[in-house]
mmCIF file of C-alpha atoms in Angstrom:
data_model
loop_
_atom_site.group_PDB
_atom_site.id
_atom_site.type_symbol
_atom_site.label_atom_id
_atom_site.label_comp_id
_atom_site.label_asym_id
_atom_site.label_seq_id
_atom_site.Cartn_x
_atom_site.Cartn_y
_atom_site.Cartn_z
ATOM 1 C CA UNK O 411 48.910 66.074 54.513
ATOM 2 C CA UNK O 412 50.053 69.677 53.454
ATOM 3 C CA UNK O 413 53.292 71.045 54.034
ATOM 4 C CA UNK O 414 54.619 74.647 54.302
ATOM 5 C CA UNK O 415 57.942 76.240 54.346
ATOM 6 C CA UNK O 416 57.977 79.755 55.713
ATOM 7 C CA UNK O 417 55.184 80.408 58.511
ATOM 8 C CA UNK O 418 54.017 82.322 61.302
ATOM 9 C CA UNK O 419 56.305 85.076 60.670
ATOM 10 C CA UNK O 420 59.596 83.075 60.134
ATOM 11 C CA UNK O 421 61.742 81.943 57.418
ATOM 12 C CA UNK O 422 62.328 78.599 56.000
ATOM 13 C CA UNK O 423 64.843 76.937 53.862
ATOM 14 C CA UNK O 424 64.811 73.444 52.598
ATOM 15 C CA UNK O 425 67.797 72.011 50.382
ATOM 16 C CA UNK O 426 66.690 68.839 48.416
ATOM 17 C CA UNK O 427 69.614 67.583 46.581
ATOM 18 C CA UNK O 428 69.961 63.721 47.679
ATOM 19 C CA UNK O 429 66.898 61.846 47.973
ATOM 20 C CA UNK O 430 62.972 62.533 47.740
ATOM 21 C CA UNK O 431 60.831 64.848 49.642
ATOM 22 C CA UNK O 432 57.184 63.733 49.097
ATOM 23 C CA UNK O 433 54.297 65.750 50.006
ATOM 24 C CA UNK O 434 50.917 64.131 49.504
ATOM 25 C CA UNK O 435 48.855 67.203 49.764
ATOM 26 C CA UNK O 436 48.848 70.593 49.093
ATOM 27 C CA UNK O 437 52.404 72.743 49.597
ATOM 28 C CA UNK O 438 52.948 76.610 50.444
ATOM 29 C CA UNK O 439 56.372 78.498 50.151
ATOM 30 C CA UNK O 440 55.695 81.715 52.259
ATOM 31 C CA UNK O 441 52.294 81.233 53.739
ATOM 32 C CA UNK O 442 52.047 84.353 55.792
ATOM 33 C CA UNK O 443 52.947 88.186 55.137
ATOM 34 C CA UNK O 444 56.674 88.711 56.626
ATOM 35 C CA UNK O 445 57.465 84.779 55.865
ATOM 36 C CA UNK O 446 60.217 83.693 53.501
ATOM 37 C CA UNK O 447 60.026 79.846 52.002
ATOM 38 C CA UNK O 448 62.886 78.686 50.011
ATOM 39 C CA UNK O 449 63.279 75.383 48.335
ATOM 40 C CA UNK O 450 66.171 74.401 45.904
ATOM 41 C CA UNK O 451 66.107 71.163 44.361
ATOM 42 C CA UNK O 452 69.303 70.069 43.024
ATOM 43 C CA UNK O 453 71.125 66.875 41.255
ATOM 44 C CA UNK O 454 69.549 63.917 39.590
ATOM 45 C CA UNK O 455 68.808 62.339 42.608
ATOM 46 C CA UNK O 456 67.050 65.660 44.158
ATOM 47 C CA UNK O 457 63.301 64.950 43.799
ATOM 48 C CA UNK O 458 60.601 66.890 45.053
ATOM 49 C CA UNK O 459 56.907 65.546 44.551
ATOM 50 C CA UNK O 460 53.667 67.302 45.501
ATOM 51 C CA UNK O 461 50.520 65.374 45.545
ATOM 52 C CA UNK O 462 48.395 68.473 45.082
ATOM 53 C CA UNK O 463 48.938 72.219 44.261
ATOM 54 C CA UNK O 464 52.338 74.428 45.000
ATOM 55 C CA UNK O 465 51.587 78.002 45.938
ATOM 56 C CA UNK O 466 54.967 79.965 45.848
ATOM 57 C CA UNK O 467 54.135 83.141 47.547
ATOM 58 C CA UNK O 468 50.746 82.705 49.266
ATOM 59 C CA UNK O 469 50.850 85.828 51.531
ATOM 60 C CA UNK O 470 54.768 85.878 52.066
ATOM 61 C CA UNK O 471 57.709 85.718 49.571
ATOM 62 C CA UNK O 472 58.410 82.307 47.909
ATOM 63 C CA UNK O 473 61.071 80.486 45.593
ATOM 64 C CA UNK O 474 61.426 77.063 43.972
ATOM 65 C CA UNK O 475 64.875 76.571 42.424
ATOM 66 C CA UNK O 476 65.353 73.727 40.246
ATOM 67 C CA UNK O 477 68.960 73.362 39.440
ATOM 68 C CA UNK O 478 71.404 71.053 37.801
ATOM 69 C CA UNK O 479 69.087 67.979 36.947
ATOM 70 C CA UNK O 480 66.706 68.316 40.290
ATOM 71 C CA UNK O 481 63.166 67.426 39.551
ATOM 72 C CA UNK O 482 60.006 68.617 41.096
ATOM 73 C CA UNK O 483 56.983 67.024 39.963
ATOM 74 C CA UNK O 484 53.571 68.885 40.898
ATOM 75 C CA UNK O 485 50.379 67.082 40.452
ATOM 76 C CA UNK O 486 48.300 69.992 40.225
ATOM 77 C CA UNK O 487 48.960 73.918 39.300
ATOM 78 C CA UNK O 488 52.199 75.659 40.461
ATOM 79 C CA UNK O 489 50.477 79.057 41.607
ATOM 80 C CA UNK O 490 52.844 82.384 41.761
ATOM 81 C CA UNK O 491 51.993 85.592 43.922
ATOM 82 C CA UNK O 492 47.983 85.451 43.879
ATOM 83 C CA UNK O 493 47.781 87.885 46.885
ATOM 84 C CA UNK O 494 48.895 91.649 46.906
ATOM 85 C CA UNK O 495 52.084 91.885 48.764
ATOM 86 C CA UNK O 496 53.213 88.413 47.930
ATOM 87 C CA UNK O 497 56.199 87.500 45.654
ATOM 88 C CA UNK O 498 56.555 83.965 44.260
ATOM 89 C CA UNK O 499 59.450 82.968 41.658
ATOM 90 C CA UNK O 500 60.437 79.995 40.059
ATOM 91 C CA UNK O 501 63.940 79.650 38.847
ATOM 92 C CA UNK O 502 64.932 77.220 36.248
ATOM 93 C CA UNK O 503 68.563 76.826 36.403
ATOM 94 C CA UNK O 504 69.398 79.801 38.479
ATOM 95 C CA UNK O 505 68.060 83.162 40.066
ATOM 96 C CA UNK O 506 68.052 85.903 37.918
ATOM 97 C CA UNK O 507 70.928 87.963 39.513
ATOM 98 C CA UNK O 508 73.334 84.866 39.479
ATOM 99 C CA UNK O 509 75.583 82.809 37.231
ATOM 100 C CA UNK O 510 73.683 80.384 34.813
ATOM 101 C CA UNK O 511 73.625 77.007 36.280
ATOM 102 C CA UNK O 512 72.334 73.817 35.001
ATOM 103 C CA UNK O 513 68.707 73.370 34.547
ATOM 104 C CA UNK O 514 66.343 71.132 36.380
ATOM 105 C CA UNK O 515 63.304 69.651 35.276
ATOM 106 C CA UNK O 516 59.511 71.045 36.312
ATOM 107 C CA UNK O 517 56.528 68.737 35.712
ATOM 108 C CA UNK O 518 53.127 70.198 36.661
ATOM 109 C CA UNK O 519 49.709 70.725 34.839
ATOM 110 C CA UNK O 520 50.045 74.948 34.566
ATOM 111 C CA UNK O 521 51.794 77.842 35.946
ATOM 112 C CA UNK O 522 49.456 80.108 37.007
ATOM 113 C CA UNK O 523 50.294 83.578 38.067
ATOM 114 C CA UNK O 524 46.634 84.403 39.015
ATOM 115 C CA UNK O 525 45.298 87.823 39.262
ATOM 116 C CA UNK O 526 48.845 89.121 38.898
ATOM 117 C CA UNK O 527 48.174 90.797 42.308
ATOM 118 C CA UNK O 528 51.524 89.759 43.759
ATOM 119 C CA UNK O 529 54.835 89.822 42.312
ATOM 120 C CA UNK O 530 55.583 86.771 40.225
ATOM 121 C CA UNK O 531 58.447 85.754 38.411
ATOM 122 C CA UNK O 532 59.374 82.304 36.088
ATOM 123 C CA UNK O 533 63.249 82.760 35.643
ATOM 124 C CA UNK O 534 65.189 80.868 32.808
ATOM 125 C CA UNK O 535 68.876 81.243 33.706
ATOM 126 C CA UNK O 536 70.722 78.061 32.847
ATOM 127 C CA UNK O 537 73.215 76.661 30.399
ATOM 128 C CA UNK O 538 71.746 74.737 27.576
ATOM 129 C CA UNK O 539 72.813 75.783 24.074
ATOM 130 C CA UNK O 540 71.070 76.930 20.916
ATOM 131 C CA UNK O 541 71.971 73.357 19.637
ATOM 132 C CA UNK O 542 70.214 71.614 22.396
ATOM 133 C CA UNK O 543 68.018 74.027 23.720
ATOM 134 C CA UNK O 544 65.862 73.454 26.820
ATOM 135 C CA UNK O 545 62.174 72.401 26.018
ATOM 136 C CA UNK O 546 59.702 73.892 28.240
ATOM 137 C CA UNK O 547 56.291 72.570 27.374
ATOM 138 C CA UNK O 548 53.919 74.017 30.749
ATOM 139 C CA UNK O 549 51.075 75.751 29.748
ATOM 140 C CA UNK O 550 50.993 79.593 31.534
ATOM 141 C CA UNK O 551 48.390 81.378 32.622
ATOM 142 C CA UNK O 552 47.072 84.485 34.161
ATOM 143 C CA UNK O 553 49.446 87.262 35.690
ATOM 144 C CA UNK O 554 49.438 91.311 35.188
ATOM 145 C CA UNK O 555 51.715 93.384 33.297
ATOM 146 C CA UNK O 556 52.592 95.319 36.094
ATOM 147 C CA UNK O 557 53.786 92.419 38.459
ATOM 148 C CA UNK O 558 54.098 89.237 36.449
ATOM 149 C CA UNK O 559 57.263 88.250 34.254
ATOM 150 C CA UNK O 560 58.973 85.726 32.598
ATOM 151 C CA UNK O 561 62.494 86.386 32.444
ATOM 152 C CA UNK O 562 64.661 85.003 29.946
ATOM 153 C CA UNK O 563 68.187 85.346 31.722
ATOM 154 C CA UNK O 564 70.807 82.821 30.372
ATOM 155 C CA UNK O 565 70.780 79.577 28.223
ATOM 156 C CA UNK O 566 68.485 78.872 25.123
ATOM 157 C CA UNK O 567 64.923 78.039 26.045
ATOM 158 C CA UNK O 568 62.072 76.566 23.409
ATOM 159 C CA UNK O 569 58.938 77.101 24.722
ATOM 160 C CA UNK O 570 56.600 74.258 23.510
ATOM 161 C CA UNK O 571 53.667 75.196 26.101
ATOM 162 C CA UNK O 572 50.363 76.853 25.927
ATOM 163 C CA UNK O 573 50.970 80.386 26.731
ATOM 164 C CA UNK O 574 47.665 82.249 25.109
ATOM 165 C CA UNK O 575 46.368 83.015 28.508
ATOM 166 C CA UNK O 576 49.266 84.493 30.137
ATOM 167 C CA UNK O 577 49.082 88.560 30.517
ATOM 168 C CA UNK O 578 52.109 89.450 31.959
ATOM 169 C CA UNK O 579 55.467 90.558 30.763
ATOM 170 C CA UNK O 580 58.225 88.758 29.142
ATOM 171 C CA UNK O 581 61.794 90.085 29.338
ATOM 172 C CA UNK O 582 64.693 88.688 27.168
ATOM 173 C CA UNK O 583 68.181 89.889 28.418
ATOM 174 C CA UNK O 584 70.514 87.037 27.755
ATOM 175 C CA UNK O 585 70.568 83.692 25.821
ATOM 176 C CA UNK O 586 67.664 82.853 23.808
ATOM 177 C CA UNK O 587 63.858 82.151 23.643
ATOM 178 C CA UNK O 588 62.261 80.664 20.816
ATOM 179 C CA UNK O 589 58.549 80.159 20.773
ATOM 180 C CA UNK O 590 57.956 76.782 18.569
ATOM 181 C CA UNK O 591 55.846 76.708 15.226
ATOM 182 C CA UNK O 592 52.195 76.935 16.026
ATOM 183 C CA UNK O 593 52.591 77.740 19.710
ATOM 184 C CA UNK O 594 51.487 80.830 21.506
ATOM 185 C CA UNK O 595 53.228 82.812 24.340
ATOM 186 C CA UNK O 596 51.111 86.144 24.966
ATOM 187 C CA UNK O 597 52.496 88.761 26.942
ATOM 188 C CA UNK O 598 54.106 92.335 26.649
ATOM 189 C CA UNK O 599 57.459 91.590 25.534
ATOM 190 C CA UNK O 600 61.133 93.675 26.062
ATOM 191 C CA UNK O 601 64.079 92.407 24.211
ATOM 192 C CA UNK O 602 67.193 94.340 25.631
ATOM 193 C CA UNK O 603 69.626 91.414 24.664
ATOM 194 C CA UNK O 604 69.565 88.106 23.782
ATOM 195 C CA UNK O 605 67.493 86.386 20.888
ATOM 196 C CA UNK O 606 63.548 86.308 20.561
ATOM 197 C CA UNK O 607 63.106 83.601 17.898
ATOM 198 C CA UNK O 608 60.568 81.124 16.459
ATOM 199 C CA UNK O 609 57.748 80.375 14.339
ATOM 200 C CA UNK O 610 55.239 80.976 16.564
ATOM 201 C CA UNK O 611 53.188 83.696 18.107
ATOM 202 C CA UNK O 612 53.957 86.472 20.578
ATOM 203 C CA UNK O 613 53.187 89.576 22.453
ATOM 204 C CA UNK O 614 49.113 88.912 22.005
ATOM 205 C CA UNK O 615 46.987 89.940 24.906
ATOM 206 C CA UNK O 616 46.064 86.994 27.646
ATOM 207 C CA UNK O 617 42.602 85.918 27.821
#
């Protein structure tokens, strides 16, 4: 069945670091206004599997953190904050305001920022190096420049996915973001520190 973390004006926190949590249907983090749903998956033995869609910040606040080799496998899309007033964040490694941590792994059909009505963030704050960067090959779609952000904070990330339909912002403040040759990561770019590189296309408007 479906699973919700953070419902009915309450807060829910779940740590998966020594086994598998399996959801056969859809999963939601932060279902209603005023709720918070936090899920952290860590260590190689920590696994989250969702048989449907994962909605991170439906009407409340949701955060999924994949750290230190933790794995999340989502059969459907990961949807970030597709409702006004909601907030949804996926952290690869650690949150933007924390020290970098080892990356976890996300497997999904796409990360969808939806209409960009809510505040959605995809954060890369990990420890992969320029010699052995973190390859990220997931399709990224939707969003708005006002509310949707891909944040490159720490570590070196090599984007190998499809990002031509992304319409939010891309912020590079540390580490490096490389868009592989032949790939596109659209959006409005801000580079204040770190490195933006690669032979791919950047900075075009999402469609």
